[in-house]
PDB file of C-alpha atoms in Angstrom:
ATOM      1  CA  UNK A  22     -34.567  18.251  41.942  1.00 52.00           C
ATOM      2  CA  UNK A  23     -32.438  17.106  38.986  1.00 57.00           C
ATOM      3  CA  UNK A  24     -30.237  19.783  37.345  1.00 56.00           C
ATOM      4  CA  UNK A  25     -31.364  20.032  33.789  1.00 58.00           C
ATOM      5  CA  UNK A  26     -29.076  18.925  31.049  1.00 57.00           C
ATOM      6  CA  UNK A  27     -27.805  21.724  28.821  1.00 69.00           C
ATOM      7  CA  UNK A  28     -27.356  21.679  25.161  1.00 75.00           C
ATOM      8  CA  UNK A  29     -23.630  21.246  25.256  1.00 77.00           C
ATOM      9  CA  UNK A  30     -24.043  18.159  27.750  1.00 79.00           C
ATOM     10  CA  UNK A  31     -26.621  16.556  25.252  1.00 81.00           C
ATOM     11  CA  UNK A  32     -24.368  17.341  22.280  1.00 83.00           C
ATOM     12  CA  UNK A  33     -21.405  15.484  24.331  1.00 83.00           C
ATOM     13  CA  UNK A  34     -23.581  12.529  25.134  1.00 82.00           C
ATOM     14  CA  UNK A  35     -24.616  12.117  21.554  1.00 83.00           C
ATOM     15  CA  UNK A  36     -21.100  12.227  20.058  1.00 83.00           C
ATOM     16  CA  UNK A  37     -19.925   9.823  23.006  1.00 81.00           C
ATOM     17  CA  UNK A  38     -22.816   7.472  21.975  1.00 78.00           C
ATOM     18  CA  UNK A  39     -21.726   7.713  18.198  1.00 80.00           C
ATOM     19  CA  UNK A  40     -18.098   6.637  19.343  1.00 77.00           C
ATOM     20  CA  UNK A  41     -19.398   4.024  21.691  1.00 75.00           C
ATOM     21  CA  UNK A  42     -22.836   2.992  21.297  1.00 73.00           C
ATOM     22  CA  UNK A  43     -22.810   0.276  24.067  1.00 70.00           C
ATOM     23  CA  UNK A  44     -20.936   2.441  26.571  1.00 69.00           C
ATOM     24  CA  UNK A  45     -24.007   2.672  28.923  1.00 65.00           C
ATOM     25  CA  UNK A  46     -23.870  -1.000  29.046  1.00 62.00           C
ATOM     26  CA  UNK A  47     -20.170  -1.420  30.290  1.00 59.00           C
ATOM     27  CA  UNK A  48     -19.231  -1.266  33.653  1.00 54.00           C
ATOM     28  CA  UNK A  49     -19.604   1.907  35.676  1.00 53.00           C
ATOM     29  CA  UNK A  50     -18.228   3.137  38.699  1.00 54.00           C
ATOM     30  CA  UNK A  51     -21.449   4.360  40.090  1.00 51.00           C
ATOM     31  CA  UNK A  52     -23.671   1.244  38.430  1.00 50.00           C
ATOM     32  CA  UNK A  53     -20.708  -1.584  38.906  1.00 50.00           C
ATOM     33  CA  UNK A  54     -23.860  -3.980  40.147  1.00 51.00           C
ATOM     34  CA  UNK A  55     -25.702  -3.296  37.110  1.00 52.00           C
ATOM     35  CA  UNK A  56     -23.534  -3.541  34.243  1.00 52.00           C
ATOM     36  CA  UNK A  57     -24.528  -5.708  31.420  1.00 53.00           C
ATOM     37  CA  UNK A  58     -21.388  -5.778  29.430  1.00 50.00           C
ATOM     38  CA  UNK A  59     -18.130  -6.363  31.229  1.00 53.00           C
ATOM     39  CA  UNK A  60     -15.327  -4.347  30.436  1.00 54.00           C
ATOM     40  CA  UNK A  61     -13.010  -5.806  27.913  1.00 55.00           C
ATOM     41  CA  UNK A  62      -9.955  -4.432  26.017  1.00 56.00           C
ATOM     42  CA  UNK A  63      -9.953  -4.995  22.264  1.00 55.00           C
ATOM     43  CA  UNK A  64      -8.230  -8.280  21.565  1.00 68.00           C
ATOM     44  CA  UNK A  65      -7.914  -7.978  17.705  1.00 67.00           C
ATOM     45  CA  UNK A  66      -6.392  -4.594  16.297  1.00 72.00           C
ATOM     46  CA  UNK A  67      -5.880  -3.315  12.746  1.00 74.00           C
ATOM     47  CA  UNK A  68      -5.659  -7.092  11.375  1.00 81.00           C
ATOM     48  CA  UNK A  69      -7.169  -9.120   8.444  1.00 84.00           C
ATOM     49  CA  UNK A  70      -8.519 -12.528   8.268  1.00 84.00           C
ATOM     50  CA  UNK A  71      -9.382 -14.830   5.312  1.00 89.00           C
ATOM     51  CA  UNK A  72     -12.525 -16.898   5.685  1.00 88.00           C
ATOM     52  CA  UNK A  73     -13.671 -19.854   3.163  1.00 90.00           C
ATOM     53  CA  UNK A  74     -17.003 -21.225   2.566  1.00 90.00           C
ATOM     54  CA  UNK A  75     -18.282 -24.191   0.402  1.00 88.00           C
ATOM     55  CA  UNK A  76     -20.952 -23.465  -1.916  1.00 84.00           C
ATOM     56  CA  UNK A  77     -23.368 -25.360  -3.838  1.00 79.00           C
ATOM     57  CA  UNK A  78     -24.150 -22.314  -6.228  1.00 66.00           C
ATOM     58  CA  UNK A  79     -24.715 -23.727  -9.599  1.00 54.00           C
ATOM     59  CA  UNK A  80     -21.061 -23.763 -11.453  1.00 61.00           C
ATOM     60  CA  UNK A  81     -19.283 -23.173  -8.352  1.00 58.00           C
ATOM     61  CA  UNK A  82     -16.337 -25.449  -8.090  1.00 69.00           C
ATOM     62  CA  UNK A  83     -14.193 -23.367  -6.097  1.00 80.00           C
ATOM     63  CA  UNK A  84     -15.117 -22.256  -2.361  1.00 88.00           C
ATOM     64  CA  UNK A  85     -15.887 -18.593  -1.638  1.00 91.00           C
ATOM     65  CA  UNK A  86     -13.018 -16.917  -0.088  1.00 92.00           C
ATOM     66  CA  UNK A  87     -13.315 -13.534   1.892  1.00 90.00           C
ATOM     67  CA  UNK A  88     -10.747 -11.268   3.425  1.00 89.00           C
ATOM     68  CA  UNK A  89     -11.917  -9.072   5.894  1.00 84.00           C
ATOM     69  CA  UNK A  90     -10.553  -6.251   7.930  1.00 79.00           C
ATOM     70  CA  UNK A  91     -10.974  -6.603  11.449  1.00 80.00           C
ATOM     71  CA  UNK A  92     -10.502  -4.146  14.184  1.00 77.00           C
ATOM     72  CA  UNK A  93     -12.443  -4.491  17.614  1.00 72.00           C
ATOM     73  CA  UNK A  94     -11.061  -0.913  18.941  1.00 69.00           C
ATOM     74  CA  UNK A  95     -14.026   1.168  17.921  1.00 64.00           C
ATOM     75  CA  UNK A  96     -16.614  -1.219  19.393  1.00 65.00           C
ATOM     76  CA  UNK A  97     -18.232  -4.524  18.458  1.00 67.00           C
ATOM     77  CA  UNK A  98     -18.759  -3.816  14.797  1.00 65.00           C
ATOM     78  CA  UNK A  99     -15.082  -4.439  13.422  1.00 71.00           C
ATOM     79  CA  UNK A 100     -15.157  -8.183  14.647  1.00 74.00           C
ATOM     80  CA  UNK A 101     -16.158 -11.400  12.357  1.00 78.00           C
ATOM     81  CA  UNK A 102     -18.897 -12.685  14.731  1.00 81.00           C
ATOM     82  CA  UNK A 103     -19.414 -16.608  14.775  1.00 84.00           C
ATOM     83  CA  UNK A 104     -23.071 -15.942  13.963  1.00 87.00           C
ATOM     84  CA  UNK A 105     -22.081 -14.053  10.884  1.00 88.00           C
ATOM     85  CA  UNK A 106     -19.859 -17.106   9.816  1.00 88.00           C
ATOM     86  CA  UNK A 107     -22.782 -19.616  10.477  1.00 90.00           C
ATOM     87  CA  UNK A 108     -25.210 -17.482   8.451  1.00 92.00           C
ATOM     88  CA  UNK A 109     -22.555 -17.071   5.731  1.00 92.00           C
ATOM     89  CA  UNK A 110     -21.853 -20.902   5.730  1.00 92.00           C
ATOM     90  CA  UNK A 111     -25.709 -21.542   5.537  1.00 93.00           C
ATOM     91  CA  UNK A 112     -26.501 -19.191   2.593  1.00 94.00           C
ATOM     92  CA  UNK A 113     -23.092 -20.502   0.912  1.00 92.00           C
ATOM     93  CA  UNK A 114     -24.620 -23.983   0.868  1.00 90.00           C
ATOM     94  CA  UNK A 115     -27.907 -22.841  -0.312  1.00 90.00           C
ATOM     95  CA  UNK A 116     -26.464 -21.728  -3.329  1.00 89.00           C
ATOM     96  CA  UNK A 117     -27.152 -18.954  -5.701  1.00 92.00           C
ATOM     97  CA  UNK A 118     -28.849 -15.794  -4.488  1.00 94.00           C
ATOM     98  CA  UNK A 119     -29.047 -14.173  -8.144  1.00 94.00           C
ATOM     99  CA  UNK A 120     -32.051 -11.932  -8.645  1.00 95.00           C
ATOM    100  CA  UNK A 121     -32.430 -11.399  -4.897  1.00 96.00           C
ATOM    101  CA  UNK A 122     -31.945  -7.920  -3.062  1.00 96.00           C
ATOM    102  CA  UNK A 123     -30.262  -8.138   0.396  1.00 93.00           C
ATOM    103  CA  UNK A 124     -30.056  -5.329   3.126  1.00 92.00           C
ATOM    104  CA  UNK A 125     -27.660  -6.141   5.669  1.00 89.00           C
ATOM    105  CA  UNK A 126     -28.376  -3.832   8.856  1.00 87.00           C
ATOM    106  CA  UNK A 127     -25.444  -3.262  11.201  1.00 80.00           C
ATOM    107  CA  UNK A 128     -23.161  -5.136   9.292  1.00 78.00           C
ATOM    108  CA  UNK A 129     -19.964  -4.496  11.013  1.00 78.00           C
ATOM    109  CA  UNK A 130     -17.341  -6.417   8.966  1.00 81.00           C
ATOM    110  CA  UNK A 131     -19.827  -6.943   6.040  1.00 85.00           C
ATOM    111  CA  UNK A 132     -19.273 -10.900   6.091  1.00 90.00           C
ATOM    112  CA  UNK A 133     -22.753 -11.895   5.413  1.00 93.00           C
ATOM    113  CA  UNK A 134     -23.407  -9.167   2.765  1.00 93.00           C
ATOM    114  CA  UNK A 135     -20.319  -9.921   1.118  1.00 92.00           C
ATOM    115  CA  UNK A 136     -20.683 -13.761   0.879  1.00 94.00           C
ATOM    116  CA  UNK A 137     -24.611 -12.880  -0.519  1.00 95.00           C
ATOM    117  CA  UNK A 138     -22.921 -10.579  -3.123  1.00 95.00           C
ATOM    118  CA  UNK A 139     -20.526 -13.237  -4.168  1.00 93.00           C
ATOM    119  CA  UNK A 140     -23.503 -15.560  -4.620  1.00 94.00           C
ATOM    120  CA  UNK A 141     -25.010 -13.252  -7.158  1.00 94.00           C
ATOM    121  CA  UNK A 142     -27.327 -10.991  -4.895  1.00 96.00           C
ATOM    122  CA  UNK A 143     -27.693  -7.226  -5.388  1.00 96.00           C
ATOM    123  CA  UNK A 144     -26.383  -6.090  -1.543  1.00 94.00           C
ATOM    124  CA  UNK A 145     -26.836  -3.140   0.506  1.00 92.00           C
ATOM    125  CA  UNK A 146     -24.212  -3.393   3.478  1.00 87.00           C
ATOM    126  CA  UNK A 147     -24.689  -0.831   6.268  1.00 84.00           C
ATOM    127  CA  UNK A 148     -22.996   0.457   9.458  1.00 76.00           C
ATOM    128  CA  UNK A 149     -21.915   3.284  11.412  1.00 68.00           C
ATOM    129  CA  UNK A 150     -19.426   5.599   9.773  1.00 66.00           C
ATOM    130  CA  UNK A 151     -16.357   4.370  11.913  1.00 59.00           C
ATOM    131  CA  UNK A 152     -16.900   0.915  10.950  1.00 55.00           C
ATOM    132  CA  UNK A 153     -17.633   1.474   7.060  1.00 55.00           C
ATOM    133  CA  UNK A 154     -14.734   3.958   6.825  1.00 59.00           C
ATOM    134  CA  UNK A 155     -11.777   2.499   8.724  1.00 55.00           C
ATOM    135  CA  UNK A 156      -9.183   4.799   9.638  1.00 56.00           C
ATOM    136  CA  UNK A 157      -6.393   5.164   7.320  1.00 51.00           C
ATOM    137  CA  UNK A 158      -3.437   2.820   7.759  1.00 50.00           C
ATOM    138  CA  UNK A 159      -5.703  -0.272   7.928  1.00 48.00           C
ATOM    139  CA  UNK A 160      -4.298  -3.380   6.066  1.00 45.00           C
ATOM    140  CA  UNK A 161      -7.025  -3.291   3.469  1.00 47.00           C
ATOM    141  CA  UNK A 162      -6.627   0.401   2.758  1.00 48.00           C
ATOM    142  CA  UNK A 163      -3.067  -0.300   1.546  1.00 43.00           C
ATOM    143  CA  UNK A 164      -4.806  -2.026  -1.546  1.00 44.00           C
TER     144      UNK A 164
END
């Protein structure tokens, strides 16, 4: 018979899930053969990158340039994923999004939503609190 989980254990589990939503998919000593995500130390911490996208938006002669804060230490949300760059290039080439409303769920760095906003869309960018509100001391927090 399994031991029931008490409320404090459940609260701890939920707090740990909030800090690292993918933790159950990482290597575990007991489930080593069943792990989905390999253990990997954060490769990028507290840095900024600048990405440029050519746009065919009417009147846009200059490319769109975005400066992103990236930090993989809290999880996968603080990284500029290649798929986000591909989608950003695609929508930039398509041109103006004026009059459109965009909701980006789990946006991480917010790259796609920021590009959509620069193309004239009204954008809502969402993610977990630790991704949306980075710790102080981050390069972009400095102004």
